[in-house]
Amino acid sequence: MKKLLLILSILSSNCYAQQAAIDGLKQELSNAGSKPKGLVRDTLICYALKSIVRAYVDVDIDSSSHYNQLLIAQSEKPGLENYLIYAYQYAGYLYQVRGDYHQSIRYHYKALPLAEKMRQYTRTAASLGWLAHAYTSLKEFDKASKLCQQGLAVLRRHPDSYIESSILNVQGAIFRQQGELEQALEVNQKLYRLAQREQLTWYEAQGLHAIGWVYKEMKDMPRALDYFRKALSLARETGSVDLEGSILLNISNLYSSQKRWTEALAYCQLAKETAKDVGDSSIEAEAFEALYKIFKQTGNPAKALNAYENYVLLRDSLSKEKTDHRIETLQAQYDNVQKTSELQRKQVELLANQKARKVLFIGIILILAVAGLLFWNNNGLQAKNKLINRQKAQLVTTQAELANINKTLESRVEERTLELVEANYELIRKNEEIKAALFKGQTIERKRVAIELHDNLSSLLSAVNMSIQHINPHHLSESEQSVYQNIKHLIQNAYAEVRNISHNILPAELEKEGLVRALASLVAKLNQNSPLQFSLMFAGLDQRLPAEIEFNVYSIVLELINNVIKHAKASAAGISIRRSSYGVDIAVTDNGIGLGENQVKKGIGLQNVETRLESLGGSLTATLSDGRGMRIAINIPIETESLNGNVFIA
């Protein structure tokens, strides 16, 4: 929790730098809302809302919560379940930050069944871990422990080392707070080994820290100190400054429990300075409180008072000026009351013994001494006020310098971002040009090969056929006539095969009239005088697809048809091609004998289809059932260019 508060503190200092980005995201949200109704519009709106929610957490948690509620309402529509899970979990996170653990639990219990239904196992484990964290904060350790066990059970089937480390950290805290120190030690050692193996440096340092904390509870101070020092060294090496402050404070407390005030003071001062550097007011306040106790125990009341004042300043929600004035006023009032009481007591003694002139003289001296002390105390308060005013002036100057540095950094980031965006657009454009040129070159080469096959090889086979026609079979023996007929039949088959190949390399119907006409023509030819009948169905293809997609779809369907003809032994086959908002869906089914899994993997035809799909980013699924036919389903995504020039997969 301390780590989370530190992160939020650091992020809040950059809220002004985030405002321009937030305005841009709001414009994207407005643009998305103006698009035609449908799943694409809803998806763009959810994406924009999600980005705004994450950006606002750096600036204003209330605004982040507001937009997250809008995201919940928007993502309750069908098809947006992933965004709904995210929105529920983020709502639970925001309530956790605010300390409203009951609301956090409520939203994580909304996300949990949805994540389980969608089989998003890492998100399921994450919600279980967050629920355990909330119940631990509420001291409901039994529920928290059961949730940790459930989350770890999910991760055993679907590993995620980062989420497992988070749950182990909570589980160790549960055991430690319940006094089950042996179990806490075992869990924290497991956390450390996992983080070390997976190179999760923050959790590796936290694991050492947690082990030391357990040994401290066991009163094994030397071993606790050893682990604290190892954790501190690792935190410093990896730059985990937030964790460093907490470790330093624990070391200081350990020395305080041993009454080793010198070491306790040194580590407490380090913890205070570290927390101050990163803006961790929680650790800084704890450090000042510890300093107050140390100075009080070592007989240094002035420093103890100063430390306590700083502790109150950090804890109090009022401004620094009002808080300082209030503390000083209360201290002065306390001193005056004490001294007034002492003066009244002396006056009573003087009145009770008026005859004792010596006692009266002493009383007068005491009154003068008290007056002098009050005068001296007043001068001290004035000097302290002057010092505070000087510190305020320095703080204003430092804040102005920091604001100037932030503005300079913001402008540099914007310039670099624009450069990267332009470079990205240029790269996309070059890739599109390369793809277009490659497809154009392939098309030209296919035309050339088709022409060569048709003009040269077909002509050569025709010449051979004409030449063999001049042979008079009556002059041949019976065996030679058989050879003659076989050669004549082979030449005719070769001629027909060459003609089919040249036609299928780049069909004229495909180039001129499109995929629908070309496939319709092909199926019509196949259904003439053939016992195997093909049916063809199109949906959503009112407009032509990109040329490259049409050619590849035609080639894939042709390859699958050849597989059915050669291997299926079917009497009927169906071809379905549907254009969806995401791409092109192809399905080829038959009622043949089906194929075994090894035959599917070894088939050259399907290997050719998969090779084409790899270049297109598509996927293939074969449903096999021996003796009852086969179904092959293919999905090919289509890249679409949006209005603002960005390219996304439809």
XYZ file of C-alpha atoms in Angstrom:
650
model
C 0.000 0.000 0.000
C 2.906 2.333 0.779
C 4.328 1.693 -2.677
C 0.984 2.563 -4.241
C 0.723 5.820 -2.259
C 4.256 6.767 -3.290
C 3.500 6.221 -6.957
C 0.346 8.337 -6.725
C 2.291 11.091 -4.932
C 4.954 11.214 -7.634
C 2.410 11.144 -10.427
C 0.346 13.953 -8.936
C 3.318 16.333 -9.201
C 3.169 15.951 -12.970
C -0.561 16.681 -13.315
C -0.027 19.800 -15.403
C 2.176 17.922 -17.842
C -0.660 15.419 -18.293
C -3.378 17.968 -19.071
C -2.504 18.360 -22.749
C -2.532 14.587 -23.206
C -5.912 14.376 -21.461
C -7.371 17.056 -23.744
C -6.180 15.077 -26.755
C -7.788 11.898 -25.418
C -11.068 13.747 -24.859
C -10.955 14.885 -28.504
C -10.438 11.256 -29.578
C -13.470 10.313 -27.458
C -15.545 12.992 -29.209
C -14.379 11.785 -32.637
C -15.248 8.177 -31.749
C -18.757 9.223 -30.682
C -19.416 10.791 -34.085
C -18.815 7.556 -35.996
C -21.696 5.327 -37.226
C -23.313 3.143 -34.594
C -21.910 -0.364 -34.272
C -19.262 -2.478 -32.595
C -16.373 -0.499 -34.111
C -17.751 2.781 -32.677
C -18.355 1.212 -29.251
C -14.839 -0.258 -29.223
C -13.233 3.091 -30.083
C -15.248 4.833 -27.341
C -14.202 2.214 -24.754
C -10.555 2.515 -25.809
C -10.661 6.324 -25.471
C -12.404 6.136 -22.063
C -9.859 3.595 -20.815
C -6.988 5.902 -21.839
C -8.630 8.903 -20.117
C -9.146 6.886 -16.910
C -5.475 5.925 -16.783
C -4.321 9.473 -17.595
C -6.531 11.089 -14.936
C -5.206 8.893 -12.127
C -2.015 10.975 -12.416
C -3.985 14.231 -11.978
C -7.360 13.777 -10.284
C -8.598 10.469 -8.835
C -12.186 11.775 -8.720
C -12.135 12.484 -12.472
C -10.532 9.099 -13.079
C -13.375 7.476 -11.131
C -15.995 9.489 -13.089
C -14.683 8.369 -16.484
C -14.287 4.812 -15.215
C -18.024 4.774 -14.388
C -18.692 5.951 -17.967
C -16.469 3.100 -19.187
C -18.475 0.602 -17.109
C -21.763 1.844 -18.619
C -20.358 1.771 -22.170
C -18.678 -1.662 -21.914
C -21.827 -3.427 -20.644
C -22.828 -3.845 -24.319
C -22.263 -7.277 -25.958
C -18.796 -7.870 -27.366
C -17.030 -5.484 -24.958
C -16.546 -7.846 -22.020
C -12.752 -7.322 -21.916
C -13.234 -3.603 -21.281
C -15.889 -4.335 -18.631
C -13.510 -6.597 -16.679
C -10.846 -3.888 -16.823
C -13.307 -1.175 -15.676
C -14.527 -3.241 -12.712
C -10.971 -4.045 -11.591
C -9.883 -0.424 -11.993
C -12.860 0.759 -9.907
C -11.781 -1.657 -7.167
C -8.232 -0.307 -7.400
C -9.409 3.331 -7.066
C -11.487 2.519 -3.986
C -8.503 0.627 -2.521
C -6.381 3.771 -2.901
C -9.034 5.826 -1.104
C -9.219 3.326 1.760
C -12.824 2.327 0.953
C -12.154 -1.411 1.141
C -15.825 -2.472 1.109
C -16.467 -0.757 -2.254
C -13.191 -2.198 -3.568
C -14.401 -5.689 -2.632
C -17.771 -5.032 -4.294
C -16.238 -4.179 -7.673
C -13.650 -6.968 -7.638
C -16.473 -9.437 -7.006
C -18.120 -8.031 -10.157
C -14.948 -8.505 -12.195
C -14.176 -11.992 -10.847
C -17.084 -14.039 -12.334
C -16.809 -12.206 -15.649
C -13.070 -12.942 -15.891
C -13.750 -16.605 -15.052
C -16.464 -16.785 -17.719
C -14.129 -15.241 -20.339
C -11.347 -17.627 -19.219
C -9.002 -14.726 -18.554
C -7.036 -16.548 -15.920
C -4.431 -13.914 -15.046
C -7.163 -11.317 -14.486
C -9.022 -13.856 -12.343
C -5.943 -14.360 -10.183
C -5.361 -10.585 -10.018
C -8.908 -9.964 -8.691
C -8.464 -12.716 -6.100
C -5.224 -11.060 -4.964
C -6.827 -7.609 -4.718
C -9.718 -9.050 -2.700
C -7.228 -10.675 -0.322
C -5.428 -7.333 0.027
C -8.711 -5.538 0.901
C -9.799 -8.171 3.434
C -6.338 -8.046 5.036
C -6.722 -4.261 5.464
C -10.080 -4.959 7.172
C -8.390 -7.545 9.456
C -10.626 -10.331 8.057
C -7.735 -12.737 7.789
C -9.726 -15.960 7.211
C -11.349 -14.615 4.043
C -8.097 -13.065 2.869
C -6.231 -16.350 3.355
C -8.818 -18.356 1.359
C -8.669 -15.835 -1.505
C -4.869 -16.064 -1.592
C -5.102 -19.863 -1.860
C -7.659 -19.600 -4.694
C -5.486 -17.116 -6.597
C -2.398 -19.323 -6.239
C -4.423 -22.357 -7.425
C -5.360 -20.482 -10.611
C -1.725 -19.481 -11.187
C -0.557 -23.089 -10.846
C -2.536 -23.867 -14.019
C -1.858 -20.527 -15.711
C 1.434 -19.142 -14.344
C 2.135 -15.418 -14.010
C 5.140 -14.703 -11.791
C 4.320 -11.035 -11.144
C 0.768 -11.716 -9.886
C 2.000 -14.725 -7.890
C 4.593 -12.494 -6.180
C 1.875 -9.986 -5.295
C -0.346 -12.692 -3.741
C 2.557 -14.256 -1.822
C 3.392 -10.818 -0.391
C -0.186 -10.475 0.920
C -0.219 -14.053 2.235
C 3.014 -13.468 4.162
C 1.564 -10.298 5.728
C -1.548 -12.255 6.806
C 0.511 -14.899 8.611
C 2.758 -12.284 10.235
C -0.153 -10.149 11.523
C -1.813 -13.277 12.964
C 1.372 -14.232 14.782
C 1.906 -17.389 12.666
C 5.551 -16.524 12.171
C 6.831 -19.889 10.898
C 4.261 -19.902 8.080
C 4.989 -16.234 7.359
C 8.707 -17.014 7.109
C 8.096 -19.918 4.705
C 5.841 -17.831 2.413
C 8.215 -14.851 2.373
C 11.156 -17.117 1.544
C 9.120 -18.550 -1.345
C 8.360 -14.995 -2.505
C 12.054 -14.143 -2.461
C 13.078 -17.254 -4.436
C 10.387 -16.654 -7.078
C 11.271 -12.976 -7.501
C 14.984 -13.810 -7.709
C 14.369 -16.500 -10.356
C 12.074 -14.301 -12.476
C 14.213 -11.154 -11.941
C 11.371 -9.194 -10.317
C 13.742 -6.884 -8.480
C 11.165 -4.939 -6.445
C 9.602 -8.114 -5.058
C 13.066 -9.631 -4.549
C 13.986 -6.734 -2.246
C 10.518 -6.844 -0.617
C 10.962 -10.588 0.009
C 14.195 -9.966 1.925
C 12.495 -7.102 3.773
C 9.525 -9.296 4.729
C 11.814 -12.117 5.942
C 13.674 -9.634 8.145
C 10.351 -8.343 9.477
C 9.369 -11.886 10.536
C 12.706 -12.459 12.279
C 12.187 -9.145 14.085
C 8.806 -10.412 15.342
C 10.599 -13.622 16.424
C 13.025 -11.438 18.468
C 15.935 -12.777 16.389
C 17.443 -9.310 15.990
C 20.832 -10.241 14.419
C 19.196 -12.274 11.657
C 16.492 -9.638 11.142
C 19.168 -6.942 10.800
C 21.088 -9.088 8.283
C 18.022 -9.467 6.028
C 17.128 -5.787 6.370
C 20.608 -4.844 5.210
C 20.452 -7.231 2.234
C 17.062 -5.804 1.270
C 18.409 -2.254 1.611
C 21.399 -3.009 -0.599
C 19.222 -4.553 -3.331
C 16.681 -1.718 -3.160
C 19.471 0.804 -3.640
C 20.996 -1.138 -6.546
C 17.665 -1.341 -8.373
C 16.523 2.202 -7.585
C 13.529 1.118 -5.480
C 13.593 4.326 -3.439
C 10.055 3.847 -2.106
C 11.002 0.496 -0.573
C 14.338 1.875 0.653
C 12.647 4.344 3.012
C 10.490 1.631 4.588
C 13.503 -0.669 5.104
C 15.564 2.111 6.698
C 12.721 2.888 9.099
C 12.415 -0.795 10.107
C 16.165 -0.941 10.801
C 15.860 2.188 12.948
C 12.966 0.665 14.913
C 14.987 -2.516 15.416
C 17.878 -0.543 16.937
C 15.410 1.449 19.059
C 14.006 -1.775 20.525
C 17.603 -2.637 21.563
C 18.113 0.894 22.974
C 20.988 1.427 20.537
C 20.029 5.053 20.073
C 23.020 6.168 17.959
C 22.366 3.590 15.217
C 18.614 4.114 15.491
C 19.051 7.875 15.009
C 21.355 7.462 11.978
C 18.992 5.098 10.107
C 15.935 7.148 11.041
C 17.556 10.275 9.576
C 18.359 8.333 6.372
C 14.750 7.109 6.162
C 13.472 10.663 6.590
C 15.750 12.067 3.870
C 14.935 9.215 1.451
C 11.189 9.652 1.948
C 11.542 13.401 1.535
C 13.403 12.984 -1.785
C 10.590 10.925 -3.329
C 7.721 12.785 -1.642
C 6.570 9.834 0.496
C 4.864 11.829 3.239
C 3.682 8.644 5.014
C 7.212 7.295 5.613
C 8.486 10.799 6.364
C 5.812 11.249 9.047
C 6.674 7.871 10.607
C 10.350 8.873 10.586
C 9.642 12.132 12.414
C 7.554 10.260 14.973
C 10.425 7.799 15.501
C 12.889 10.718 15.826
C 10.648 12.262 18.473
C 10.780 9.033 20.528
C 14.567 8.688 20.068
C 15.308 12.283 21.118
C 12.946 11.953 24.042
C 14.694 8.786 25.241
C 18.179 10.311 24.807
C 17.308 13.435 26.822
C 17.207 15.962 23.990
C 13.841 17.716 24.504
C 14.457 20.552 22.021
C 15.074 18.170 19.120
C 12.255 15.939 20.318
C 9.884 18.894 20.202
C 11.083 19.856 16.739
C 10.620 16.292 15.446
C 7.148 16.120 16.953
C 6.212 19.418 15.331
C 7.282 18.098 11.943
C 5.351 14.906 12.539
C 2.212 16.898 13.319
C 2.793 19.106 10.271
C 2.849 16.114 7.938
C -0.100 14.437 9.610
C -2.353 17.462 9.820
C -4.522 18.357 6.815
C -4.137 22.112 7.454
C -1.549 24.279 5.699
C 2.017 24.413 6.973
C 1.725 28.033 8.116
C -1.443 27.515 10.184
C -0.114 24.280 11.651
C 3.209 25.875 12.723
C 1.405 28.838 14.267
C -0.998 26.552 16.126
C 1.801 24.388 17.551
C 3.858 27.382 18.643
C 0.796 29.062 20.197
C -0.125 25.922 22.109
C 3.453 25.547 23.302
C 3.565 29.170 24.446
C 0.207 28.809 26.185
C 1.444 25.679 27.895
C 4.616 27.444 29.074
C 2.629 30.450 30.284
C 0.146 28.266 32.169
C 2.956 26.338 33.791
C 4.795 29.505 34.770
C 1.616 31.264 35.890
C 0.764 28.307 38.104
C 4.223 28.426 39.562
C 3.916 32.167 40.152
C 0.511 31.781 41.849
C 1.886 29.087 44.093
C 4.734 31.359 45.136
C 2.298 34.206 45.811
C 0.187 31.950 48.055
C 3.275 31.038 49.990
C 4.189 34.705 50.356
C 0.653 35.598 51.571
C 0.723 32.691 54.013
C 3.958 33.923 55.515
C 3.821 37.717 55.285
C 6.047 38.075 58.320
C 8.877 36.251 56.556
C 10.569 39.075 54.628
C 13.197 36.710 53.335
C 10.545 34.502 51.679
C 8.956 37.559 50.106
C 12.293 38.652 48.700
C 12.815 35.218 47.205
C 9.322 35.339 45.664
C 10.090 38.668 44.022
C 13.272 37.242 42.594
C 11.320 34.269 41.235
C 8.764 36.559 39.609
C 11.536 38.524 37.918
C 13.134 35.272 36.756
C 9.854 34.055 35.265
C 9.395 37.379 33.504
C 12.888 37.111 32.073
C 12.221 33.556 30.968
C 9.014 34.639 29.233
C 10.896 37.445 27.516
C 13.598 35.023 26.368
C 10.976 32.524 25.145
C 9.227 35.265 23.177
C 12.482 36.197 21.450
C 12.991 32.517 20.588
C 9.538 32.297 19.022
C 10.203 35.390 16.928
C 13.488 33.930 15.698
C 11.718 30.700 14.787
C 9.079 32.662 12.823
C 11.826 34.427 10.873
C 13.457 31.086 10.078
C 10.122 29.688 8.869
C 9.584 32.731 6.624
C 13.033 32.257 5.073
C 12.285 28.568 4.447
C 8.989 29.503 2.806
C 10.767 31.921 0.461
C 13.254 29.187 -0.468
C 10.394 26.770 -1.062
C 8.633 29.226 -3.412
C 11.875 29.732 -5.366
C 12.453 25.984 -5.624
C 8.875 25.391 -6.798
C 9.267 28.052 -9.500
C 12.489 26.412 -10.718
C 10.816 23.001 -10.731
C 7.856 24.352 -12.721
C 10.253 25.809 -15.317
C 12.098 22.480 -15.593
C 8.775 20.633 -16.022
C 7.728 22.966 -18.842
C 11.055 22.439 -20.642
C 10.800 18.664 -20.224
C 7.196 18.682 -21.445
C 8.124 20.548 -24.639
C 10.980 18.108 -25.320
C 8.705 15.130 -24.805
C 6.110 16.610 -27.177
C 8.758 17.252 -29.856
C 10.127 13.721 -29.571
C 6.595 12.277 -29.632
C 5.784 14.163 -32.828
C 9.009 12.910 -34.420
C 8.161 9.315 -33.510
C 4.591 9.672 -34.820
C 5.840 11.074 -38.130
C 8.446 8.331 -38.414
C 5.775 5.715 -37.698
C 3.463 7.120 -40.377
C 6.363 7.156 -42.870
C 7.238 3.545 -42.025
C 3.612 2.461 -42.505
C 3.464 4.245 -45.849
C 6.743 2.633 -47.013
C 5.506 -0.798 -45.944
C 2.300 -0.288 -47.923
C 4.333 0.780 -50.976
C 6.559 -2.304 -50.637
C 3.548 -4.607 -50.315
C 1.882 -2.998 -53.331
C 5.074 -3.251 -55.384
C 5.590 -6.870 -54.330
C 2.044 -7.828 -55.274
C 2.347 -5.964 -58.582
C 5.588 -7.798 -59.326
C 4.018 -11.142 -58.428
C 1.049 -10.374 -60.661
C 3.321 -9.490 -63.603
C 5.355 -12.664 -63.039
C 2.183 -14.800 -62.872
C 0.988 -13.273 -66.156
C 4.351 -13.983 -67.750
C 4.383 -17.604 -66.552
C 0.766 -18.085 -67.678
C 1.578 -16.650 -71.128
C 4.720 -18.799 -71.388
C 2.744 -21.914 -70.482
C -0.057 -21.055 -72.887
C 2.018 -19.791 -75.838
C 5.130 -21.943 -75.647
C 4.416 -25.198 -73.814
C 0.836 -25.459 -75.104
C 2.041 -24.747 -78.635
C 4.767 -27.338 -78.272
C 2.286 -29.967 -77.045
C -0.068 -29.063 -79.907
C 2.787 -29.525 -82.378
C 3.667 -32.881 -80.826
C 0.007 -33.908 -81.017
C -0.214 -32.865 -84.681
C 3.001 -34.708 -85.457
C 1.814 -37.911 -83.872
C -1.421 -37.656 -85.874
C 0.631 -38.356 -89.033
C 1.558 -41.786 -87.762
C -0.649 -44.432 -89.322
C -1.549 -46.841 -86.527
C -2.515 -49.533 -89.010
C 1.152 -49.970 -89.902
C 2.035 -50.661 -86.270
C 2.019 -53.900 -84.420
C -0.599 -54.525 -81.750
C 1.809 -53.643 -78.889
C 3.013 -50.511 -80.737
C -0.605 -49.440 -81.336
C -1.188 -49.688 -77.556
C 1.888 -47.528 -76.927
C 0.692 -45.101 -79.611
C -2.735 -44.721 -77.977
C -1.144 -44.207 -74.528
C 1.188 -41.489 -75.840
C -1.700 -39.770 -77.616
C -3.805 -39.859 -74.428
C -0.903 -38.545 -72.289
C -0.289 -35.655 -74.691
C -3.959 -34.675 -74.575
C -3.947 -34.845 -70.757
C -0.757 -32.783 -70.571
C -2.259 -30.182 -72.892
C -5.398 -29.927 -70.746
C -3.336 -29.755 -67.557
C -1.098 -26.969 -68.913
C -4.169 -25.035 -70.020
C -5.742 -25.383 -66.550
C -2.527 -24.322 -64.833
C -2.082 -21.260 -67.037
C -5.696 -20.295 -66.444
C -5.551 -20.781 -62.651
C -2.286 -18.891 -62.193
C -4.150 -15.648 -62.906
C -7.747 -16.184 -64.147
C -9.009 -13.425 -66.418
C -12.357 -13.394 -64.602
C -10.574 -12.726 -61.269
C -8.633 -9.748 -62.573
C -11.467 -8.183 -64.571
C -14.688 -9.118 -62.774
C -13.547 -9.987 -59.237
C -13.535 -12.898 -56.791
C -17.283 -13.641 -56.835
C -17.510 -14.041 -60.630
C -14.236 -15.984 -60.838
C -15.253 -18.535 -58.180
C -18.767 -18.817 -59.620
C -17.278 -19.570 -63.032
C -14.870 -22.128 -61.537
C -17.631 -23.959 -59.608
C -19.882 -23.991 -62.682
C -17.125 -25.702 -64.686
C -16.469 -28.212 -61.896
C -20.166 -29.149 -61.612
C -20.443 -30.018 -65.359
C -20.566 -33.780 -65.866
C -19.102 -34.571 -62.422
C -20.595 -36.748 -59.671
C -19.037 -34.387 -57.080
C -21.225 -31.276 -56.847
C -20.052 -28.025 -55.257
C -22.312 -25.364 -53.695
C -21.135 -21.754 -53.353
C -22.385 -19.059 -50.926
C -21.267 -15.413 -50.534
C -22.168 -12.829 -47.867
C -21.128 -9.197 -47.510
C -19.178 -9.114 -50.799
C -21.155 -6.371 -52.520
C -17.890 -4.534 -53.113
C -14.594 -5.984 -54.330
C -11.839 -6.814 -51.873
C -8.244 -5.562 -52.280
C -6.564 -7.250 -55.253
C -4.002 -9.101 -53.126
C -6.712 -10.472 -50.818
C -8.889 -11.584 -53.780
C -6.018 -13.455 -55.416
C -4.987 -15.201 -52.190
C -8.591 -16.131 -51.333
C -9.041 -17.548 -54.855
C -5.792 -19.535 -54.587
C -6.685 -20.876 -51.122
C -10.183 -21.959 -52.214
C -8.732 -23.577 -55.343
C -6.222 -25.528 -53.219
C -8.976 -26.721 -50.861
C -11.190 -27.748 -53.829
C -8.288 -29.812 -55.234
C -7.903 -31.525 -51.842
C -11.622 -32.425 -51.826
C -11.480 -33.752 -55.409
C -8.290 -35.790 -54.884
C -8.688 -37.143 -51.369
C -12.174 -36.733 -49.903
C -14.133 -39.258 -52.022
C -17.133 -37.014 -51.411
C -20.406 -36.600 -53.323
C -21.085 -33.036 -52.176
C -19.024 -30.092 -50.945
C -19.868 -26.569 -49.836
C -17.895 -23.313 -50.094
C -18.836 -20.298 -47.935
C -17.154 -16.877 -48.113
C -18.295 -14.097 -45.790
C -17.008 -10.534 -45.421
C -17.253 -9.386 -41.763
C -16.200 -6.220 -39.976
C -12.983 -8.011 -38.965
C -11.949 -9.567 -42.290
C -12.884 -12.516 -44.525
C -14.168 -15.880 -43.217
C -13.860 -18.956 -45.482
C -15.373 -22.382 -44.809
C -15.041 -25.503 -47.019
C -16.971 -28.636 -46.000
C -17.510 -32.068 -47.578
C -19.301 -35.330 -46.794
C -16.348 -37.518 -47.679
C -14.269 -39.996 -45.746
C -12.406 -37.363 -43.732
C -8.678 -37.355 -42.925
C -6.617 -38.345 -39.937
C -4.660 -35.735 -38.012
C -1.307 -36.965 -39.404
C -2.641 -36.704 -42.969
C -3.738 -33.127 -42.345
C -0.299 -32.155 -41.013
C 1.572 -33.867 -43.909
C -0.698 -32.670 -46.726
C 1.193 -30.417 -49.135
C -2.038 -28.643 -50.137
C -2.842 -27.536 -46.608
C 0.806 -26.621 -46.040
C 0.575 -24.291 -49.068
C -2.607 -22.787 -47.628
C -0.937 -22.215 -44.240
C 2.068 -20.595 -45.953
C -0.252 -18.085 -47.644
C -2.079 -17.450 -44.377
C 1.184 -16.695 -42.557
C 1.904 -13.846 -44.972
C -1.658 -12.522 -44.493
C -1.800 -12.909 -40.702
C -4.693 -15.382 -41.029
C -5.561 -18.602 -39.217
C -6.821 -22.088 -40.173
C -8.884 -24.553 -38.140
C -9.578 -28.088 -39.374
C -12.438 -30.076 -37.834
C -11.824 -33.775 -38.462
C -14.140 -36.752 -38.092
C -13.140 -40.048 -39.749
C -15.844 -41.302 -42.074
C -18.111 -38.276 -41.710
C -16.353 -35.593 -43.723
C -14.201 -32.615 -42.934
C -14.597 -28.872 -42.322
C -11.846 -26.296 -42.795
C -12.460 -22.787 -41.451
C -10.165 -19.870 -42.336
C -10.068 -16.272 -41.137
C -8.098 -13.544 -42.937
C -7.931 -10.077 -41.304
C -8.058 -7.014 -43.553
C -6.152 -3.842 -42.756
C -8.384 -0.758 -42.923
C -7.303 2.876 -42.829
C -9.217 5.058 -40.357
C -10.171 8.740 -40.830
C -7.208 10.101 -38.866
C -4.678 8.107 -40.924
C -3.996 5.322 -38.447
C -4.038 1.723 -39.666
C -5.788 -0.958 -37.661
C -6.868 -4.552 -38.257
C -10.544 -4.734 -39.196
